[in-house]
PDB file of C-alpha atoms in Angstrom:
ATOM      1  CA  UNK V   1      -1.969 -90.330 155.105  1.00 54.00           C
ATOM      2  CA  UNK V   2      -3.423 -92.934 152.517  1.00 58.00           C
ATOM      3  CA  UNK V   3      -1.889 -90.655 150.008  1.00 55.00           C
ATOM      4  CA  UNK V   4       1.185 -90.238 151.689  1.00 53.00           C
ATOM      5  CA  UNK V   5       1.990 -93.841 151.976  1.00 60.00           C
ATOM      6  CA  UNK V   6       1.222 -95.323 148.965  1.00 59.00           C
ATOM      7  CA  UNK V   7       2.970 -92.459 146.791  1.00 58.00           C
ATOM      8  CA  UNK V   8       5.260 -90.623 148.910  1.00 59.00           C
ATOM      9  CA  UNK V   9       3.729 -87.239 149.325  1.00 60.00           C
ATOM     10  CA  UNK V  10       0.466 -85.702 150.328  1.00 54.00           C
ATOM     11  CA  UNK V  11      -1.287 -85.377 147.156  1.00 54.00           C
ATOM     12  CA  UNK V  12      -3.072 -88.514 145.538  1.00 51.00           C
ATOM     13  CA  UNK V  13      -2.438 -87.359 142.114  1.00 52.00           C
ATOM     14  CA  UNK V  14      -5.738 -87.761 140.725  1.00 53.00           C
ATOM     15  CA  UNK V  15      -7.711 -85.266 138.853  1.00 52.00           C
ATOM     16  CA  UNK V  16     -10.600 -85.728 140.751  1.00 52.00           C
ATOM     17  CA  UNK V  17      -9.353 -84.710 144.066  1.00 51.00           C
ATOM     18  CA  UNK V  18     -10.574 -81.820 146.522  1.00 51.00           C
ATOM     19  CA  UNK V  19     -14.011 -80.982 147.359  1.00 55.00           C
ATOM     20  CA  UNK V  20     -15.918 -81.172 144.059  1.00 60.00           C
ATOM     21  CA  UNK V  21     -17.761 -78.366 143.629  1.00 64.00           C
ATOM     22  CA  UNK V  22     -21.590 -77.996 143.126  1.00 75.00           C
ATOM     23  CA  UNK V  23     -21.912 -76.457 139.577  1.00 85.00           C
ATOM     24  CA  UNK V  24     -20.557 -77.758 136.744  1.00 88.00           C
ATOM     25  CA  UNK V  25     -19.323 -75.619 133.557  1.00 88.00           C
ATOM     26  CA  UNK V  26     -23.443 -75.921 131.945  1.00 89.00           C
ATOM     27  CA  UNK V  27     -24.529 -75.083 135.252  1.00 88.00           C
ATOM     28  CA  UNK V  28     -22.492 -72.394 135.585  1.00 89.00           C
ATOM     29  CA  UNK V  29     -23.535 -71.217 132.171  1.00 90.00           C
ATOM     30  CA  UNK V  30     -27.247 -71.539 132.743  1.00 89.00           C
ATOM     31  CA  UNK V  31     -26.939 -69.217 135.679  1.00 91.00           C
ATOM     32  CA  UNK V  32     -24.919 -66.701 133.437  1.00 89.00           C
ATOM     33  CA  UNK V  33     -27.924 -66.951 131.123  1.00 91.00           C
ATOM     34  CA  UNK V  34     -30.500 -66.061 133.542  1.00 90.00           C
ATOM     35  CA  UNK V  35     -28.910 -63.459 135.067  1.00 89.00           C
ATOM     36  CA  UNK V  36     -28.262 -61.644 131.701  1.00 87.00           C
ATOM     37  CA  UNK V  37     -31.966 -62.319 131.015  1.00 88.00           C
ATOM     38  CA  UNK V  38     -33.153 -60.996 134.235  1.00 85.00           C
ATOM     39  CA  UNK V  39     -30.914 -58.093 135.393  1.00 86.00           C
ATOM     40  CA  UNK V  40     -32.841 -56.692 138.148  1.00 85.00           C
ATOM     41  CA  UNK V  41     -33.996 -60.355 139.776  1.00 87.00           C
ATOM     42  CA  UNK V  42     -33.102 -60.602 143.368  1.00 89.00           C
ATOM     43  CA  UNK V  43     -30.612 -62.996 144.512  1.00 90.00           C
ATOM     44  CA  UNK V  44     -33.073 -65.380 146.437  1.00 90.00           C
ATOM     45  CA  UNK V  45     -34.845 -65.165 142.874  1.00 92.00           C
ATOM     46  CA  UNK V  46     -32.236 -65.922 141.014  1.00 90.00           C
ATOM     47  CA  UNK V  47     -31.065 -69.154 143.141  1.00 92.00           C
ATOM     48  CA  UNK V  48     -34.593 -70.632 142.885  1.00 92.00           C
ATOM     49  CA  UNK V  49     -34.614 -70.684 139.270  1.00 91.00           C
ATOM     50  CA  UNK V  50     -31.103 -71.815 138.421  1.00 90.00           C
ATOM     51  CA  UNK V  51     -32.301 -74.568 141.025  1.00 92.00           C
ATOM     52  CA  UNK V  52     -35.080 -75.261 138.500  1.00 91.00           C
ATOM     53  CA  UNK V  53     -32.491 -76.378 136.335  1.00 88.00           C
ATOM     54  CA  UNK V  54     -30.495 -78.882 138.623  1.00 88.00           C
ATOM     55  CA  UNK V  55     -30.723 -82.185 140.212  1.00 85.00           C
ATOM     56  CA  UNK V  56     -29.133 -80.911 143.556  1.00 87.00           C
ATOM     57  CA  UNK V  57     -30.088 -77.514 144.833  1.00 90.00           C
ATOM     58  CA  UNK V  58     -27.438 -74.851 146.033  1.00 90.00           C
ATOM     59  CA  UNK V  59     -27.539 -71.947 148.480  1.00 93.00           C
ATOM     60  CA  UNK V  60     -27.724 -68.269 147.905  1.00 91.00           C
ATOM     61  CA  UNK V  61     -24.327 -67.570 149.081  1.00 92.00           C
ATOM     62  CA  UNK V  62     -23.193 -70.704 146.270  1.00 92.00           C
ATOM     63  CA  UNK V  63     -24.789 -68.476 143.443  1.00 91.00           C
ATOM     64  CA  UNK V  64     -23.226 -65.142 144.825  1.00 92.00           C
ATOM     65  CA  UNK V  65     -19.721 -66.324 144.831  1.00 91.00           C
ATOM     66  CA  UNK V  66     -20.349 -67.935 141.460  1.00 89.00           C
ATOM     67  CA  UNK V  67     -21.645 -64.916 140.151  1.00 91.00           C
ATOM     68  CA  UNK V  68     -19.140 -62.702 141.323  1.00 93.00           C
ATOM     69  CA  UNK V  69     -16.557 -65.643 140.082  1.00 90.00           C
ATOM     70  CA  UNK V  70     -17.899 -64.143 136.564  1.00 89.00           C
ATOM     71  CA  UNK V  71     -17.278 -60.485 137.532  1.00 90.00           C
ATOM     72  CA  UNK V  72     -21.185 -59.966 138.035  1.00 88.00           C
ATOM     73  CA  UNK V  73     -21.920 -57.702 140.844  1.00 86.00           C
ATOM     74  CA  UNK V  74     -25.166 -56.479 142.591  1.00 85.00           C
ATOM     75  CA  UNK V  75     -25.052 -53.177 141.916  1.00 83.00           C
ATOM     76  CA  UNK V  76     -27.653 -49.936 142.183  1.00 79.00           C
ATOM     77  CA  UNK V  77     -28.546 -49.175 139.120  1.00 78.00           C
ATOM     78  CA  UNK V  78     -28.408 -46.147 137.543  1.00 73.00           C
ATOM     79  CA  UNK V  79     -31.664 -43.943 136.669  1.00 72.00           C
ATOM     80  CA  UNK V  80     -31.737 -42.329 133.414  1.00 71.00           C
ATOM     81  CA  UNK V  81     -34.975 -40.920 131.202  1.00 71.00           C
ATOM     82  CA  UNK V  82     -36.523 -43.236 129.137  1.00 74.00           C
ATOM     83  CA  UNK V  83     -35.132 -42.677 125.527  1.00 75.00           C
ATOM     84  CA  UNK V  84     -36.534 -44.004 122.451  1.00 82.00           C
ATOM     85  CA  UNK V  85     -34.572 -44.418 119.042  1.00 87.00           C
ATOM     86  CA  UNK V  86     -36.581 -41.401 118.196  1.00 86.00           C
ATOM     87  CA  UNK V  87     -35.340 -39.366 121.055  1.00 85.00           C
ATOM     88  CA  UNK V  88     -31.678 -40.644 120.351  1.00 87.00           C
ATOM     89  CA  UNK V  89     -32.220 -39.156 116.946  1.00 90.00           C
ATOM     90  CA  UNK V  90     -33.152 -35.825 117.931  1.00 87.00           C
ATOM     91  CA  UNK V  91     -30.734 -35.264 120.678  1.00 88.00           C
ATOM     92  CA  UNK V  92     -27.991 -36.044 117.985  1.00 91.00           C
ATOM     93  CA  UNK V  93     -29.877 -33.595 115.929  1.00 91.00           C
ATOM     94  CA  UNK V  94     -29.646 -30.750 118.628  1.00 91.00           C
ATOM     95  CA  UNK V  95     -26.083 -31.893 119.457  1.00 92.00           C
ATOM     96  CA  UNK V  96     -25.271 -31.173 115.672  1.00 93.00           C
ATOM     97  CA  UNK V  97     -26.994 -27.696 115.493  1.00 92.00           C
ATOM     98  CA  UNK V  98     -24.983 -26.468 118.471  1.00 93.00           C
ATOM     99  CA  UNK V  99     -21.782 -27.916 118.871  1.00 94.00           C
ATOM    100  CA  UNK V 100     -20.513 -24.530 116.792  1.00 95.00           C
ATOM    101  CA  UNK V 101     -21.915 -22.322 118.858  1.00 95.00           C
ATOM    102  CA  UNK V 102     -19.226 -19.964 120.824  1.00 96.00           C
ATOM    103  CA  UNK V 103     -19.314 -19.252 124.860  1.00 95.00           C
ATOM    104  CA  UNK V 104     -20.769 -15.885 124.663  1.00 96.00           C
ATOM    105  CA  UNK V 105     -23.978 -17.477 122.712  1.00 96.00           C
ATOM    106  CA  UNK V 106     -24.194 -19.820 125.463  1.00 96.00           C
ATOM    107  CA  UNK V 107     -24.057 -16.955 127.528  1.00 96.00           C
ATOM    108  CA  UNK V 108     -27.099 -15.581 126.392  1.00 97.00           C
ATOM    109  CA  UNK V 109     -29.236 -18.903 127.361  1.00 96.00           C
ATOM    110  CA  UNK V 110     -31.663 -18.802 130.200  1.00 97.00           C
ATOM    111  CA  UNK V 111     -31.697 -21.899 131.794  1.00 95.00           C
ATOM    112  CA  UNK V 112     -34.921 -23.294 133.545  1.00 95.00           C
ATOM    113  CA  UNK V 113     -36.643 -26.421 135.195  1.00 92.00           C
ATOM    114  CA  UNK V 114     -38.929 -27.406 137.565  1.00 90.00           C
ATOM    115  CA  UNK V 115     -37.807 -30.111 140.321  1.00 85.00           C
ATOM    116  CA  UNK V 116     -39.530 -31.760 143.010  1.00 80.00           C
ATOM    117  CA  UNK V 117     -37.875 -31.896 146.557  1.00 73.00           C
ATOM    118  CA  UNK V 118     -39.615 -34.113 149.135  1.00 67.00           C
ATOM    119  CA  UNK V 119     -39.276 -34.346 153.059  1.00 57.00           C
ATOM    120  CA  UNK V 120     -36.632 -36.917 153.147  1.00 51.00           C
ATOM    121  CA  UNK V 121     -34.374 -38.649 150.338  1.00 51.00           C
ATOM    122  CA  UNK V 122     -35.816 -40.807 147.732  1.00 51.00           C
ATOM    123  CA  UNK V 123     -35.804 -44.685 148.282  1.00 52.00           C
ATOM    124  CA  UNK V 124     -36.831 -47.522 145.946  1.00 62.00           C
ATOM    125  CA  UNK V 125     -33.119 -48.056 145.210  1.00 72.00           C
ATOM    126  CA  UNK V 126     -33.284 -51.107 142.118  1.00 77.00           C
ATOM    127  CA  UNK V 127     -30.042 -53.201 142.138  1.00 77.00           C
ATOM    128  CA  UNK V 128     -29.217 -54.778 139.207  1.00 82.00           C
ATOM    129  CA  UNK V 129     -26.348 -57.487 138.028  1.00 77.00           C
ATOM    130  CA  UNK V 130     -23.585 -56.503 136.167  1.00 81.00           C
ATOM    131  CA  UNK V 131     -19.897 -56.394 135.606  1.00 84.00           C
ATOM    132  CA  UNK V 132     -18.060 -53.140 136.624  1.00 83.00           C
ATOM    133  CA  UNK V 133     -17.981 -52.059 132.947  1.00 80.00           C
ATOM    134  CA  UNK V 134     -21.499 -52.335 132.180  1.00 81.00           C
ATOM    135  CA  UNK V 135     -23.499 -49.361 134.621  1.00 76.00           C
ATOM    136  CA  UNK V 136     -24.640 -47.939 131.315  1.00 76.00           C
ATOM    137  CA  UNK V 137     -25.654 -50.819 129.640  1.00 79.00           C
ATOM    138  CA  UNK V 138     -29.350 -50.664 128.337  1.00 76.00           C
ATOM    139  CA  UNK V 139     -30.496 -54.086 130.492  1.00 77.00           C
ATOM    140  CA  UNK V 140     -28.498 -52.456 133.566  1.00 76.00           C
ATOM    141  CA  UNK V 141     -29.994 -48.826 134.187  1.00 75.00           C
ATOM    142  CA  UNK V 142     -34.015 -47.615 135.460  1.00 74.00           C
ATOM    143  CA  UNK V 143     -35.619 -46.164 132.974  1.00 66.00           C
ATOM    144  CA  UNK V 144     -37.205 -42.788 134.530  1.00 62.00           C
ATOM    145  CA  UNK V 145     -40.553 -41.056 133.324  1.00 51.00           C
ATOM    146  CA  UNK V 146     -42.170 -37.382 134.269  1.00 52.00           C
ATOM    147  CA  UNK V 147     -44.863 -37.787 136.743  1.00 46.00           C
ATOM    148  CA  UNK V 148     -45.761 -36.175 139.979  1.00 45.00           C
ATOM    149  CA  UNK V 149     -45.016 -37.152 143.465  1.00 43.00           C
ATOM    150  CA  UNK V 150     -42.870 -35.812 145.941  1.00 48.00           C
ATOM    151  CA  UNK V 151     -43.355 -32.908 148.662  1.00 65.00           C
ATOM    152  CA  UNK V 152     -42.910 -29.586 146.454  1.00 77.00           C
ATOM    153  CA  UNK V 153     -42.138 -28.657 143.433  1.00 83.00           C
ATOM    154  CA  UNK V 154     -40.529 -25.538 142.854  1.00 88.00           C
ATOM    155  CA  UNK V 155     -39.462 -23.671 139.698  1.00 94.00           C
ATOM    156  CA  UNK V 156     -36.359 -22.020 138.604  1.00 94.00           C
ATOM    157  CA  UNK V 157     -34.041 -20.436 136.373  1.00 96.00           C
ATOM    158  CA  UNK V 158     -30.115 -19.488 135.612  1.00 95.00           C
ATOM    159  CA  UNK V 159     -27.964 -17.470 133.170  1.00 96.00           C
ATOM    160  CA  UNK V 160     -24.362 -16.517 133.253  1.00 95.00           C
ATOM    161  CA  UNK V 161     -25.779 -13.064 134.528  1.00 94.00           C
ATOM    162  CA  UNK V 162     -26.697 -14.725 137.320  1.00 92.00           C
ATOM    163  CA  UNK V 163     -29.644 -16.849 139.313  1.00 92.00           C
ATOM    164  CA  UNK V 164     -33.274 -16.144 138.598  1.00 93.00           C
ATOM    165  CA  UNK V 165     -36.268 -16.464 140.334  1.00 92.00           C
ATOM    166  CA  UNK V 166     -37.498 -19.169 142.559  1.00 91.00           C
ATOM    167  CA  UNK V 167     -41.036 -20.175 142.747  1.00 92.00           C
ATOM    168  CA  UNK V 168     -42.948 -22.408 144.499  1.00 89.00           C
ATOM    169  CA  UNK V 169     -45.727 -24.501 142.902  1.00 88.00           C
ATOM    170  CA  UNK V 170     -48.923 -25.371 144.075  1.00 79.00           C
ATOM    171  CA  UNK V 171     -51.005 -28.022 143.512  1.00 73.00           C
ATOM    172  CA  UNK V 172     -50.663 -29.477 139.457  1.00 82.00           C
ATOM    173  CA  UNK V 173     -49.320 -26.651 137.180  1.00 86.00           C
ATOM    174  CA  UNK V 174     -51.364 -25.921 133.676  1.00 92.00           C
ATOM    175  CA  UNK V 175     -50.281 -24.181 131.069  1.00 94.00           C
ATOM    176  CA  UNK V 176     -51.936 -20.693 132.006  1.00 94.00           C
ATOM    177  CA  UNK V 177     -49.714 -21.127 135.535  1.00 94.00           C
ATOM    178  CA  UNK V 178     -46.573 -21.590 133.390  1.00 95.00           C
ATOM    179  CA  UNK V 179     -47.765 -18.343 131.422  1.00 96.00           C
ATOM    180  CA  UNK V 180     -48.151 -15.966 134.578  1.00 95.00           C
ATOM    181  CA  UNK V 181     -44.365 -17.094 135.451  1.00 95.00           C
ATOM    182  CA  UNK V 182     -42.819 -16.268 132.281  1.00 96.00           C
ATOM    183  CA  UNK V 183     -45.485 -13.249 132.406  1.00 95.00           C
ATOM    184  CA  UNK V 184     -44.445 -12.227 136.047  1.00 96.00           C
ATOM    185  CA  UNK V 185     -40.912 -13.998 136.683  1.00 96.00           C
ATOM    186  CA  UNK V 186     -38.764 -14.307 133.396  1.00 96.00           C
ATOM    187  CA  UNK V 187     -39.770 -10.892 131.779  1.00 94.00           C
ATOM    188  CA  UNK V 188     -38.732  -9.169 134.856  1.00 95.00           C
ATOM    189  CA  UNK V 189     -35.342 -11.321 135.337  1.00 96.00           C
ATOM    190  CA  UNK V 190     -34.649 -10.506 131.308  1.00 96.00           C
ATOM    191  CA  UNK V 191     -35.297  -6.980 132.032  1.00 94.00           C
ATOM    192  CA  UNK V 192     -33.034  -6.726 135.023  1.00 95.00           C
ATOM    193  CA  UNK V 193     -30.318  -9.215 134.149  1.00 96.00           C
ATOM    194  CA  UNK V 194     -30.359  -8.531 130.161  1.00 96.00           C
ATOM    195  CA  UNK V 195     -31.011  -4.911 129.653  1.00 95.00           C
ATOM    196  CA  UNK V 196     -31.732  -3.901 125.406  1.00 93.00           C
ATOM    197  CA  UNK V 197     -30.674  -7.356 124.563  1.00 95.00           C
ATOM    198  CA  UNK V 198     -32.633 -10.658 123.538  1.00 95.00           C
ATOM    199  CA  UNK V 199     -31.843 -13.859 125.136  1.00 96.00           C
ATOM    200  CA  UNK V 200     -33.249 -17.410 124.621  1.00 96.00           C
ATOM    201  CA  UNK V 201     -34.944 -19.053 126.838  1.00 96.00           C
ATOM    202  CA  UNK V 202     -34.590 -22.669 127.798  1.00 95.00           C
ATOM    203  CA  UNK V 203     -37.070 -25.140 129.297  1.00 93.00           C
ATOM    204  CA  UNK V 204     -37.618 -29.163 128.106  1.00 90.00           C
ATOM    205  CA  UNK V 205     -40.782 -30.191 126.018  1.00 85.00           C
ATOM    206  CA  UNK V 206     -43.280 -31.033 128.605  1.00 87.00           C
ATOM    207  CA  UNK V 207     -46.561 -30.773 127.606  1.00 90.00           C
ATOM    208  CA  UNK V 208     -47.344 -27.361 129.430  1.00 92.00           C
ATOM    209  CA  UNK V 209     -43.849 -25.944 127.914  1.00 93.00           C
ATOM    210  CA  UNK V 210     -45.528 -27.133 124.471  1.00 92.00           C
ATOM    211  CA  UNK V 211     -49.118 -25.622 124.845  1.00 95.00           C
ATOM    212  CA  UNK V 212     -50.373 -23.170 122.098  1.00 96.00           C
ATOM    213  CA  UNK V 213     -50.956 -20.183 124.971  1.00 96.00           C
ATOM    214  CA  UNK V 214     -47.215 -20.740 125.827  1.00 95.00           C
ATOM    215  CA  UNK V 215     -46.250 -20.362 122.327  1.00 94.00           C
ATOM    216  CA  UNK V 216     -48.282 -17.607 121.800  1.00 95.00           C
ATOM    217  CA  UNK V 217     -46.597 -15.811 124.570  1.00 95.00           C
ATOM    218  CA  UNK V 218     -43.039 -16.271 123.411  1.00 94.00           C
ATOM    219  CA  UNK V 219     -44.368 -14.710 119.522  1.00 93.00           C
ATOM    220  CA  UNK V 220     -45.689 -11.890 121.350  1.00 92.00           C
ATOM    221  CA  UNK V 221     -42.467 -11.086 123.098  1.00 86.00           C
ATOM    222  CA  UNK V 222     -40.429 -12.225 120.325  1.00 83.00           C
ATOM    223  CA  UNK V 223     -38.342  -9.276 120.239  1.00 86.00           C
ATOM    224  CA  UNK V 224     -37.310  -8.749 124.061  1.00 92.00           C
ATOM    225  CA  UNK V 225     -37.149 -12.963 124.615  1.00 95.00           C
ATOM    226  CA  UNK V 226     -36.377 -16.054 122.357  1.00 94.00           C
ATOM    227  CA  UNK V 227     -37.364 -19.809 122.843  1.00 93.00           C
ATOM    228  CA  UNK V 228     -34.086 -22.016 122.871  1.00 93.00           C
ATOM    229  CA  UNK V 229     -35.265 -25.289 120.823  1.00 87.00           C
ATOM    230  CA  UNK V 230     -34.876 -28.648 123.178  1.00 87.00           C
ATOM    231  CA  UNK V 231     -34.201 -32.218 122.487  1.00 83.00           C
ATOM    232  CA  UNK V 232     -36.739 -34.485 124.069  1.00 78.00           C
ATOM    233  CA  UNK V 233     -35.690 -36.352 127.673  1.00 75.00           C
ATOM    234  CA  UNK V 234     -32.451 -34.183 127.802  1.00 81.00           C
ATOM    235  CA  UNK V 235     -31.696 -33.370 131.214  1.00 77.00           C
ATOM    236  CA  UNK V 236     -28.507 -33.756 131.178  1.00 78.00           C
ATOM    237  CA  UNK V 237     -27.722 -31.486 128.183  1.00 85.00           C
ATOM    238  CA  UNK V 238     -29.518 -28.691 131.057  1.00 88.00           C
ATOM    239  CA  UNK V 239     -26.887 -26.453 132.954  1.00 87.00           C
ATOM    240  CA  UNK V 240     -29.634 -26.147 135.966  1.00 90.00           C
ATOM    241  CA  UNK V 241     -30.161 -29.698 136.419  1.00 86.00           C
ATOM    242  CA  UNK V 242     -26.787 -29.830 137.663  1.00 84.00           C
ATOM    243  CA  UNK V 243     -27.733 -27.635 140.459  1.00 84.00           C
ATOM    244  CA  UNK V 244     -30.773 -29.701 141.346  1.00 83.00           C
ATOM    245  CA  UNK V 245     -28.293 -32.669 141.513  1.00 78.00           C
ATOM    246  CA  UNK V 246     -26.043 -30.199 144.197  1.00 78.00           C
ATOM    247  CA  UNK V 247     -29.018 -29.159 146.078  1.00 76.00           C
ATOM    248  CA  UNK V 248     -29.476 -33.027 146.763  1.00 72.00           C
ATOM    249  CA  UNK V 249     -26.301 -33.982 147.864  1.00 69.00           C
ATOM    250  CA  UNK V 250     -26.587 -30.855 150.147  1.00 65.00           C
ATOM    251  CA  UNK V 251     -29.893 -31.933 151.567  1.00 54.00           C
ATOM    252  CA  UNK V 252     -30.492 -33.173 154.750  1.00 46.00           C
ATOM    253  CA  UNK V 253     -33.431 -35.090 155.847  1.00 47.00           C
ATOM    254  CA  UNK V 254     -36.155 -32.702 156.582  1.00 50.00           C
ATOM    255  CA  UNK V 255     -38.711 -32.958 159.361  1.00 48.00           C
ATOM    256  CA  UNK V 256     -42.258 -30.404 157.486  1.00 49.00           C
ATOM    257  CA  UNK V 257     -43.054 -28.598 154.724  1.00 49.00           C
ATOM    258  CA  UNK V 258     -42.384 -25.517 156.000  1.00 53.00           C
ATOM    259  CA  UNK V 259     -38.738 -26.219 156.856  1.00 52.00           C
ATOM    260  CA  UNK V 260     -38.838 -27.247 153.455  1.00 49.00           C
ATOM    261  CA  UNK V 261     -39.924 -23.946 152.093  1.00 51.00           C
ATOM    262  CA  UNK V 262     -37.892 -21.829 154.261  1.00 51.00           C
ATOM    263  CA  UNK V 263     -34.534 -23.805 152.908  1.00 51.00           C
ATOM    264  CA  UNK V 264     -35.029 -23.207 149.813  1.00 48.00           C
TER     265      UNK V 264
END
């Protein structure tokens, strides 16, 4: 009304009218700072230390709507193997070696893996901050590494021709138990599925894939089986990691182990 009267309309004309808000343009720019800093900080973690930095404190909700004022979300973030400059090299490498090779070569690949299935989904979900463009982004994604855990692993293997064995694993697996199953699994599957011909066989460069009685075994049948080279920390280059990843997103919550084992 004060407004109204003294100018004529409802508006007082000065700049400084309307609620004035809490965070000024530095302020606003020392949050962006932290948050690109700290990616996978919590939001009650990231309001106490941008209040670190100001006279008056603000609430959580204050920093949420400022970050997502700057297109930064809290997201999941995405889990990918832990690649070094070194691997990066060497998938390029691979990448290179093979990009000529024609569909009836990649016919004549074996594909294996081992995977790990457990009662009930995975948790530990890690959110991160980012803008929608940036789910790759080095600072945004969780860096995976090969270690045990889980319910049971199994092992497996694909072709063109067809699926291969599966084979349950007990306890840790050495490189003597990874012998008997190309010994007792993959001969007979090559046999079967790949009669008077020589395919290569794929699995990734973990240590037991890598041991000197593994190699051995692969010289010895050098004429009825090949090794397929592999890139380190390449799943995604793998055919049967793709049906791992259906498997999942088939996969229901599962009460035992032995309604594990009879699924699958």
């Amino acid at each position: 009304m004060t407004a109204y009267k003294k100018c004529g309309n409802v508006t007082s004309g000065k700049h400084n009218s309307g609620r004035k808000r809490k965070l000024t343009d530095r302020d606003k720019r020392v949050l962006t700072r932290i948050v690109a800093r700290k990616r996978k900080q919590s939001l009650s973690q990231i309001t106490s230390e941008v209040n670190s930095h100001l006279r008056n404190p603000i609430s959580a909700r204050t920093v949420q709507r400022e970050l997502h004022a700057s297109n930064l979300y809290g997201r999941v973030g995405i889990r990918k193997p832990l690649v070094t400059a070194r691997h990066a090299l060497q998938r390029r490498q691979w990448c290179r070696t093979h990009r000529q090779w024609t569909p009836q070569q990649w016919q004549q690949v074996i594909w294996s893996d081992e995977s790990t299935f457990t009662y009930s989904k995975p948790t530990g979900r890690v959110y991160v901050w980012r803008t929608p463009k940036e789910a790759f982004a080095p600072e945004c994604i969780v860096l995976t590494v090969k270690h045990g855990g889980g319910s049971l692993m199994v092992w497996g293997a694909i072709s063109w021709r067809g699926l291969g064995p599966l084979v349950t694993l007990h306890d840790k697996v050495k490189a003597a138990h990874y012998v008997n199953i190309l010994g007792d699994q993959v001969h007979p599957f090559v046999q079967t599925s790949f009669p008077g011909e020589c395919p290569l066989y794929q699995d990734d460069n973990a240590p037991i894939h890598t041991a000197k009685i593994v190699q051995e075994w692969f010289a010895e049948d050098e004429g009825e089986v090949g090794h397929l080279g592999w890139s380190p920390q390449s799943p995604d280059l793998n055919i049967i990691e793709h049906l791992w990843g259906y498997i999942w997103s088939q996969n229901y919550v599962l009460d035992s182990l032995h309604h594990l084992r009879f699924r699958h």
